[in-house]
PDB file of C-alpha atoms and ligand atoms in Angstrom:
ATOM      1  CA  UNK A 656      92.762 114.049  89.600  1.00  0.00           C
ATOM      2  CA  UNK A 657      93.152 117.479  87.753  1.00  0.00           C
ATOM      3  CA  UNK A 658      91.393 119.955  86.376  1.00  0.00           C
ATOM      4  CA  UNK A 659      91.124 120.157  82.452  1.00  0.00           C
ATOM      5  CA  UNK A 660      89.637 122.936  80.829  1.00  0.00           C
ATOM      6  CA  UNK A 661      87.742 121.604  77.975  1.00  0.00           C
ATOM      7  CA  UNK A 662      84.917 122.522  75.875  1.00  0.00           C
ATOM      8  CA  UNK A 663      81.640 120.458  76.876  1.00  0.00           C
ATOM      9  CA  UNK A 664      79.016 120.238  74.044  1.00  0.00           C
ATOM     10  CA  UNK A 665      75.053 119.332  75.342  1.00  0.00           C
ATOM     11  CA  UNK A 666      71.982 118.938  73.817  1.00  0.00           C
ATOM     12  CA  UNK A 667      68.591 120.634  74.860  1.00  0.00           C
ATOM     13  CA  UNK A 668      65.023 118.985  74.515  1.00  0.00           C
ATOM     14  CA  UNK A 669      64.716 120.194  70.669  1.00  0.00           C
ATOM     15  CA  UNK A 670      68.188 118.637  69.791  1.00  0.00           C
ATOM     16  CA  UNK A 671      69.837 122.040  69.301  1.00  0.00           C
ATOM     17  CA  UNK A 672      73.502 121.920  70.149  1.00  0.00           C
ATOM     18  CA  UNK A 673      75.108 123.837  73.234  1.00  0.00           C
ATOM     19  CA  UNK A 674      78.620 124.551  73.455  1.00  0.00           C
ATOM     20  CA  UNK A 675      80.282 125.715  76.933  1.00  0.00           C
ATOM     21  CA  UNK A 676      83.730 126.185  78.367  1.00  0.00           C
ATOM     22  CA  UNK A 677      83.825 123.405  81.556  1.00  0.00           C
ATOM     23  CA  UNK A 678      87.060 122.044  83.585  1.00  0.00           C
ATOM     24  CA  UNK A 679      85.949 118.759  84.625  1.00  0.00           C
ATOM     25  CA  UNK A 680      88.706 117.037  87.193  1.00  0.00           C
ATOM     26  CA  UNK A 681      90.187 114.245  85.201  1.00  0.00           C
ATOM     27  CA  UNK A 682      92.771 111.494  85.688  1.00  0.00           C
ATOM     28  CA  UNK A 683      95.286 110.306  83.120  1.00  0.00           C
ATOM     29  CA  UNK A 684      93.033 107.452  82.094  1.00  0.00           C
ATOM     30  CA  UNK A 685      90.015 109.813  80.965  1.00  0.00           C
ATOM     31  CA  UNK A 686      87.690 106.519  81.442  1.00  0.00           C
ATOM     32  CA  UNK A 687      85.927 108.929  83.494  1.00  0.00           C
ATOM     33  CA  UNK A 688      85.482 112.338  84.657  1.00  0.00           C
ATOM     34  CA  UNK A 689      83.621 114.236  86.713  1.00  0.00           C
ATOM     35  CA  UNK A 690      81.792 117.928  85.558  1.00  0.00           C
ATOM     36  CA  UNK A 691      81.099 121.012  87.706  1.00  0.00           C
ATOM     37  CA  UNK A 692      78.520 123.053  86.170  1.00  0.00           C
ATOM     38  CA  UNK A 693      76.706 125.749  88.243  1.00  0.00           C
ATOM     39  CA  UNK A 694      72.900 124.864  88.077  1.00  0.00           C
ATOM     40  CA  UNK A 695      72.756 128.330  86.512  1.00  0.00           C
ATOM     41  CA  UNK A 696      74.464 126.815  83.243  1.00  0.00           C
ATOM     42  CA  UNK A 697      72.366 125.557  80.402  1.00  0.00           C
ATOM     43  CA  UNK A 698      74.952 122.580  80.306  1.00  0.00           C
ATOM     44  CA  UNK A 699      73.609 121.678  83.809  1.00  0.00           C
ATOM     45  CA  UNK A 700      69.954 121.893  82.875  1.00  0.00           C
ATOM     46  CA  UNK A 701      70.406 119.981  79.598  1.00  0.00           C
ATOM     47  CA  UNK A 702      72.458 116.655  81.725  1.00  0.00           C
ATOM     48  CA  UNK A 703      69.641 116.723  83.729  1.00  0.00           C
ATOM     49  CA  UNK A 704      67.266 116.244  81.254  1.00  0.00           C
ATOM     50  CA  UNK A 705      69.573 114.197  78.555  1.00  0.00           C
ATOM     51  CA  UNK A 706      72.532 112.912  80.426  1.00  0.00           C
ATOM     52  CA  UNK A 707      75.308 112.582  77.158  1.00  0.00           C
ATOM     53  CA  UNK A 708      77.507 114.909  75.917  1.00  0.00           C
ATOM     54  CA  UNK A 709      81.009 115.336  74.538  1.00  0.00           C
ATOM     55  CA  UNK A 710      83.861 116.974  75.860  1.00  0.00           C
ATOM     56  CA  UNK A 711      86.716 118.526  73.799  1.00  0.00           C
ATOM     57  CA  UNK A 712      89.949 119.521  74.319  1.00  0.00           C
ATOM     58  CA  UNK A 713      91.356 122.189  71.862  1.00  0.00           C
ATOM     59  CA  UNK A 714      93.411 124.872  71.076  1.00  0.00           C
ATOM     60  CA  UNK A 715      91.225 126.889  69.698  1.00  0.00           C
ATOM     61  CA  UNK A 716      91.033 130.029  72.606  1.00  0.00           C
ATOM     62  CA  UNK A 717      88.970 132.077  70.470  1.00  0.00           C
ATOM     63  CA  UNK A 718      85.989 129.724  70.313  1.00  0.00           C
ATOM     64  CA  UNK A 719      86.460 129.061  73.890  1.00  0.00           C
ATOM     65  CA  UNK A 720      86.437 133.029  74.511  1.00  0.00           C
ATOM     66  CA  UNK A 721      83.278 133.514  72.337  1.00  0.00           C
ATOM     67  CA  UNK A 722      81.699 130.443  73.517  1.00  0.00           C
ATOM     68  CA  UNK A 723      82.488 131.513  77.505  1.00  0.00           C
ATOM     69  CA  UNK A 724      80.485 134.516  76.959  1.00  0.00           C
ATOM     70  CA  UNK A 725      77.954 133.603  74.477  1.00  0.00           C
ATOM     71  CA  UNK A 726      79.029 135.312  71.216  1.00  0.00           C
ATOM     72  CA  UNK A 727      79.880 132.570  69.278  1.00  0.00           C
ATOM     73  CA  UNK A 728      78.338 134.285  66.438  1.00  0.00           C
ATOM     74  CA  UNK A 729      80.015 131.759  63.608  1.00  0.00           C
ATOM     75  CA  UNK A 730      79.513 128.666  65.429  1.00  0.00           C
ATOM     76  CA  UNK A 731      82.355 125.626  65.342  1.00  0.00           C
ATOM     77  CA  UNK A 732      81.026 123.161  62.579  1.00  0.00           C
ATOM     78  CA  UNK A 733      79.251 119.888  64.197  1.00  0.00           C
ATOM     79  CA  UNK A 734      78.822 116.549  63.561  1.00  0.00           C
ATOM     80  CA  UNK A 735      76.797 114.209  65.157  1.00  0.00           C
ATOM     81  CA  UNK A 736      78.549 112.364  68.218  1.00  0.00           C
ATOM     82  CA  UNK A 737      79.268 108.357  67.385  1.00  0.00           C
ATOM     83  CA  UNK A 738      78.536 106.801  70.793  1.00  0.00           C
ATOM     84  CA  UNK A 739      75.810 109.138  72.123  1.00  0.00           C
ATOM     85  CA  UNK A 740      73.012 111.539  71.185  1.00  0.00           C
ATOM     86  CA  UNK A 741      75.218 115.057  70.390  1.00  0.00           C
ATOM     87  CA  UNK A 742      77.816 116.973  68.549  1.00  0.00           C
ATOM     88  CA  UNK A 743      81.480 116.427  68.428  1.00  0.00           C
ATOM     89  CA  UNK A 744      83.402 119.685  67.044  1.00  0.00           C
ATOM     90  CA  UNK A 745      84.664 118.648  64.283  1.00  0.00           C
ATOM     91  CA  UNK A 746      87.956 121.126  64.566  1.00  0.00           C
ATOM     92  CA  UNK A 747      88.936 119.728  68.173  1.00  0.00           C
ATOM     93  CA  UNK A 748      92.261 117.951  69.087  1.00  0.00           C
ATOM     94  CA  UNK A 749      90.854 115.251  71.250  1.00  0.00           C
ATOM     95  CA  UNK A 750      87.507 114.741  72.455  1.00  0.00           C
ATOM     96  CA  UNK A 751      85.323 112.020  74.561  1.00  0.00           C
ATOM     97  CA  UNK A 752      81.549 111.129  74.361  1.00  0.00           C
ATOM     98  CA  UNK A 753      80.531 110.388  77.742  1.00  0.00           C
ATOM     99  CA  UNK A 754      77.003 109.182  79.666  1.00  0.00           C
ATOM    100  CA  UNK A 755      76.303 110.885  82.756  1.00  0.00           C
ATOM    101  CA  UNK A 756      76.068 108.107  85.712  1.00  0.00           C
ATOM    102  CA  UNK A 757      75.519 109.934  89.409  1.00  0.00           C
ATOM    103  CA  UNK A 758      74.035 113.742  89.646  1.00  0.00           C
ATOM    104  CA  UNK A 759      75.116 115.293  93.204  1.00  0.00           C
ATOM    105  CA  UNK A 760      72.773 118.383  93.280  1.00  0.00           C
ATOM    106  CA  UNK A 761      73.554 119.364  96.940  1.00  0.00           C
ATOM    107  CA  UNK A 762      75.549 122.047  96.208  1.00  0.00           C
ATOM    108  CA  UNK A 763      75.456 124.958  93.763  1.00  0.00           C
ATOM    109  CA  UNK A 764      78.341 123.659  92.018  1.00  0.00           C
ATOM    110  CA  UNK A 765      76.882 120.329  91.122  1.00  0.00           C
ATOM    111  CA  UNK A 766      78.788 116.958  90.796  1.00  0.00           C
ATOM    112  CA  UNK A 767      78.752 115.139  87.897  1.00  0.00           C
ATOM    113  CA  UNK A 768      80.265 111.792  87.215  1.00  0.00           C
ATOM    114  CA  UNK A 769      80.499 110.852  83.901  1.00  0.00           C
ATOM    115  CA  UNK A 770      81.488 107.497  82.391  1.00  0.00           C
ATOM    116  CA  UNK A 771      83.506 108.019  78.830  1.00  0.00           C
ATOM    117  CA  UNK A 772      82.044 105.894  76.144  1.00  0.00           C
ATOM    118  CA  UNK A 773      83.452 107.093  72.879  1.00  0.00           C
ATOM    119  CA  UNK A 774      86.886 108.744  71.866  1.00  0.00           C
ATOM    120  CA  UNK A 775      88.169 110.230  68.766  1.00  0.00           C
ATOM    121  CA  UNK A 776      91.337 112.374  67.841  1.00  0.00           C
ATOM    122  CA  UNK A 777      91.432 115.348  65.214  1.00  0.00           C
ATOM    123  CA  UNK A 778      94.573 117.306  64.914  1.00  0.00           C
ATOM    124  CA  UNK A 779      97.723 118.014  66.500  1.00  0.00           C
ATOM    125  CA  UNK A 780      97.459 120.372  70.116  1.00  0.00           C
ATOM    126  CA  UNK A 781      99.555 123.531  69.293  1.00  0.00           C
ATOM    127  CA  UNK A 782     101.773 123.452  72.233  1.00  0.00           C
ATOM    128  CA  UNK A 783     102.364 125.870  75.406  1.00  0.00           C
ATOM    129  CA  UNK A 784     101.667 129.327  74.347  1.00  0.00           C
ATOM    130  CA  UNK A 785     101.612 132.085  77.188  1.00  0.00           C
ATOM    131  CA  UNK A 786      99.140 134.180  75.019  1.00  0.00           C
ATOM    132  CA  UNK A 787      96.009 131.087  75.161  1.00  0.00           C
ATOM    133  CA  UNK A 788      96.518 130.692  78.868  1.00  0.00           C
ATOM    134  CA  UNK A 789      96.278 134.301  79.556  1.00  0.00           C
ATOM    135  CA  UNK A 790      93.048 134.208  77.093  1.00  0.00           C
ATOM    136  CA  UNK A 791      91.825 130.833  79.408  1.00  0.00           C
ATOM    137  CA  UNK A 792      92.492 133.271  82.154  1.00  0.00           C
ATOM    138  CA  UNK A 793      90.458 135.797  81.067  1.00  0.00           C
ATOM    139  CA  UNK A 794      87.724 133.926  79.694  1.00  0.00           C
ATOM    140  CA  UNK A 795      87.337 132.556  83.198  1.00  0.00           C
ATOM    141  CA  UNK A 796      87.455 135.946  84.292  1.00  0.00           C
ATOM    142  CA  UNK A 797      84.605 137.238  81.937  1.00  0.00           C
ATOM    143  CA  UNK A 798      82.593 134.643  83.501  1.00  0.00           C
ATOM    144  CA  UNK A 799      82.951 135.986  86.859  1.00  0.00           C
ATOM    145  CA  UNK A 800      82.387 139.604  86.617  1.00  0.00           C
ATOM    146  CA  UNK A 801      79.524 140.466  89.281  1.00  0.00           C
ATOM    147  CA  UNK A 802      80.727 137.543  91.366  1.00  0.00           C
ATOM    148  CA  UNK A 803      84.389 139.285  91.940  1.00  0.00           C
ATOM    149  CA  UNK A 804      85.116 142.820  93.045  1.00  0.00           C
ATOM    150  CA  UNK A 805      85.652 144.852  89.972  1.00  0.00           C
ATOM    151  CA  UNK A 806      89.245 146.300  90.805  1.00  0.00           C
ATOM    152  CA  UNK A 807      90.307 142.414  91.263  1.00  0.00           C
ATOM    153  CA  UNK A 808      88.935 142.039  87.810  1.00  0.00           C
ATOM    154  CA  UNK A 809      90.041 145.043  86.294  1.00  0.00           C
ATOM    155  CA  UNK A 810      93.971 144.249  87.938  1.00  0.00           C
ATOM    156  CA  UNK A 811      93.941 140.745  86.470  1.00  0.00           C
ATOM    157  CA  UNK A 812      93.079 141.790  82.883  1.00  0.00           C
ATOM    158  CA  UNK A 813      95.583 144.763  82.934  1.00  0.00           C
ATOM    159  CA  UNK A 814      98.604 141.832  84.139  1.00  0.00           C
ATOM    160  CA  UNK A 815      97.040 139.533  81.191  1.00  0.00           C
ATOM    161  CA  UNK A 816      97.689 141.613  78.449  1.00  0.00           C
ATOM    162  CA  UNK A 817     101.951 141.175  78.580  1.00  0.00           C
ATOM    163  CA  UNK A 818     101.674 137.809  77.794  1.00  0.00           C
ATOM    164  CA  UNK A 819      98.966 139.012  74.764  1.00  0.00           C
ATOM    165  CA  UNK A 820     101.500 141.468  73.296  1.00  0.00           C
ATOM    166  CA  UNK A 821     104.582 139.412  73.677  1.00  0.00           C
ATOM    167  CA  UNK A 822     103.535 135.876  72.604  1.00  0.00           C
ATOM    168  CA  UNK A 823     100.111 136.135  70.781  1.00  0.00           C
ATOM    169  CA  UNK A 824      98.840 135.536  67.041  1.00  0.00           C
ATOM    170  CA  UNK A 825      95.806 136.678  65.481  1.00  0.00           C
ATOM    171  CA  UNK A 826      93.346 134.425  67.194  1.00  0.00           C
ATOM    172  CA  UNK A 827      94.733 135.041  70.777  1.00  0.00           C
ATOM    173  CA  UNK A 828      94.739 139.232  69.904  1.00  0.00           C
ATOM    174  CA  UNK A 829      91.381 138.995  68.645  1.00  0.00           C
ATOM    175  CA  UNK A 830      89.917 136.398  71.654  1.00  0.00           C
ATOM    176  CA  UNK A 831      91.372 138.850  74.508  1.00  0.00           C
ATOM    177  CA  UNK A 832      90.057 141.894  72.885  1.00  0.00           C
ATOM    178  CA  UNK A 833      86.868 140.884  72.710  1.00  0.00           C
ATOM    179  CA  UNK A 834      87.313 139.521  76.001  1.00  0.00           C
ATOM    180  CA  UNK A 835      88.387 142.686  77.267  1.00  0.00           C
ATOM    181  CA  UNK A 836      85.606 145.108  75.643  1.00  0.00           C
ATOM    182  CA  UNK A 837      82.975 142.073  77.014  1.00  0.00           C
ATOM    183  CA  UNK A 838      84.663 142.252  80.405  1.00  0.00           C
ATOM    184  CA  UNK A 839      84.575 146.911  80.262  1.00  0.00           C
ATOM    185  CA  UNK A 840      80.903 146.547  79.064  1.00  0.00           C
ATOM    186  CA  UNK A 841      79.984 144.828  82.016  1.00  0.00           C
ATOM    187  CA  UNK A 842      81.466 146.380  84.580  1.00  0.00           C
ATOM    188  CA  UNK A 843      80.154 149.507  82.787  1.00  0.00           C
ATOM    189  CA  UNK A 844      76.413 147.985  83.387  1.00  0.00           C
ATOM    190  CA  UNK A 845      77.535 147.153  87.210  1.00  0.00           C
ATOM    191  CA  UNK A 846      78.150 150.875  87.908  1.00  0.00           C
ATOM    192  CA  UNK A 847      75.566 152.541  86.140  1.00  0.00           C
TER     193      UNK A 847
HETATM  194  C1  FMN B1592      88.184 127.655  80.977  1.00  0.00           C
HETATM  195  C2  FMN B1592      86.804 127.760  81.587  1.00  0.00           C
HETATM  196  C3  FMN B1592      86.357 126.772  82.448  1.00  0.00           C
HETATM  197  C4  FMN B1592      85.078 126.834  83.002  1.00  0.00           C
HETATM  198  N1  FMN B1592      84.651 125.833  83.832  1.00  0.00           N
HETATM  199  C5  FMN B1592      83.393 125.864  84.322  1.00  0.00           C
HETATM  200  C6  FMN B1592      82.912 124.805  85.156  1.00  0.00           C
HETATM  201  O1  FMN B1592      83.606 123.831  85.451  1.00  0.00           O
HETATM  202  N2  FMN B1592      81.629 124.910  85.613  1.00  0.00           N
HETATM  203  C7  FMN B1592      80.822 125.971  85.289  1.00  0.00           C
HETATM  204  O2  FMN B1592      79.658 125.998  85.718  1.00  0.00           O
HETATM  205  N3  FMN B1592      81.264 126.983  84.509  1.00  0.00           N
HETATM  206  C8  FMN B1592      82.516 126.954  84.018  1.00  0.00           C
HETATM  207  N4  FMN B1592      82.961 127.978  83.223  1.00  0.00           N
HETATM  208  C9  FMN B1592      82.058 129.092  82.927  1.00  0.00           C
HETATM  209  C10 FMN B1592      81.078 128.712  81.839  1.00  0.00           C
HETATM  210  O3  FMN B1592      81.750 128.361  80.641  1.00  0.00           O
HETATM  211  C11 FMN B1592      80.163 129.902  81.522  1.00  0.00           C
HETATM  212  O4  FMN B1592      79.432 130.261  82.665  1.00  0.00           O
HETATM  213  C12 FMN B1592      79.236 129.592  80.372  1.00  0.00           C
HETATM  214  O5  FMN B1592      78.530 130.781  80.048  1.00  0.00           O
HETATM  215  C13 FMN B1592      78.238 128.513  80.707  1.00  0.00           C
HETATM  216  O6  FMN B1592      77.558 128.214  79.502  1.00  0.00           O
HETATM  217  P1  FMN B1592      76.172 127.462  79.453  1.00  0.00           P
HETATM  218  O7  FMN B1592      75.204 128.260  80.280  1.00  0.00           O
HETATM  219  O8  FMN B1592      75.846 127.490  77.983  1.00  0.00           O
HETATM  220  O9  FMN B1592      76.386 126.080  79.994  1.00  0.00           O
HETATM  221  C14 FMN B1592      84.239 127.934  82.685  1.00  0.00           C
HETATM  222  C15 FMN B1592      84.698 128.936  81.823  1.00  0.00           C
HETATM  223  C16 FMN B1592      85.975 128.865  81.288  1.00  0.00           C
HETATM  224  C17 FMN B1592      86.432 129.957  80.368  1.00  0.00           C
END
């Protein structure tokens, strides 16, 4: 089992698609998988209440960034899911419709095992870039401001950005920037 950083789409009780960064641990089969989500995370509270979603695997680091810290301000088109109730992104490489089977709410980082019950393909995966992992990196990162010490975050970010400058195109430049301002902004709030 590994972790694979994906994009997880949910639906709440009115229907209304949410989309979430997740790493679910995975195996080479993906026939199942099994999801993390804090029980802070709206993808937590929606499996609880509807237990299918989707989860995609893209490319696409600039959605991921926007969608890790809630500005995705020009949401990824949808279409509804084939095998369950929800979305698939229609721009995603890969993705899997999946029913959620056991919920293990003792700890804070729940378990989720989910059963895979749909598949489709898109387009082509871009490759290895340094310049999306450091983005991953730093998306992860946005999410844990508050819960890291603020010179850890601050370090990370600043070692993040040579990868940016030497390997990055548009959509990598414009995911860590706004990752970066998101990431300044907050700290701002934590020391005011
Ligand atoms: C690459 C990546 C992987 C993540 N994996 C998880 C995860 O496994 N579980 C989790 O609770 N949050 C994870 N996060 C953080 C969530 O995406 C973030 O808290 C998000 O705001 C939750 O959205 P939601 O409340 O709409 O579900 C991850 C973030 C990134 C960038």
């Amino acid at each position: 089992m590994r972790i694979l950083e994906g994009i997880v789409t949910t639906i709440d009780p009115s229907g209304t698609a949410n989309i979430a960064p997740m790493g679910p641990k995975v195996d080479d089969a993906m026939q199942r998988f099994v999801l993390r989500p804090f029980q802070t995370s709206q993808t937590y509270k929606n499996l609880k209440q509807h237990g299918e979603g989707v989860l995609h695997v893209t490319d696409d680091v600039e959605m991921l960034a926007r969608a890790a810290i809630g500005k995705l301000e020009e949401p990824p088109t949808l279409r509804p899911a084939e095998a369950v109730q929800g979305f698939v992104i229609t721009d995603a490489c890969r993705w899997y419709e999946f029913r959620v089977e056991s919920i293990d709410d003792r700890q804070p980082r729940t378990e989720i095992e989910a059963e895979v019950v749909g598949m489709g393909r898109g387009r082509d995966f871009f490759g290895f870039n340094r310049a999306m992992h450091a983005c991953l990196e730093a998306a992860i990162l946005a999410t844990r401001v508050g819960i890291l010490p603020a010179e850890e975050v601050l370090e990370q970010i600043d070692r993040l950005a040579t990868p940016i400058v030497k390997t990055a195109g548009d959509p990598e430049r414009r995911a860590f920037a706004l990752l970066s301002a998101y990431i300044a902004e907050e700290l701002g709030k934590e020391a005011s």
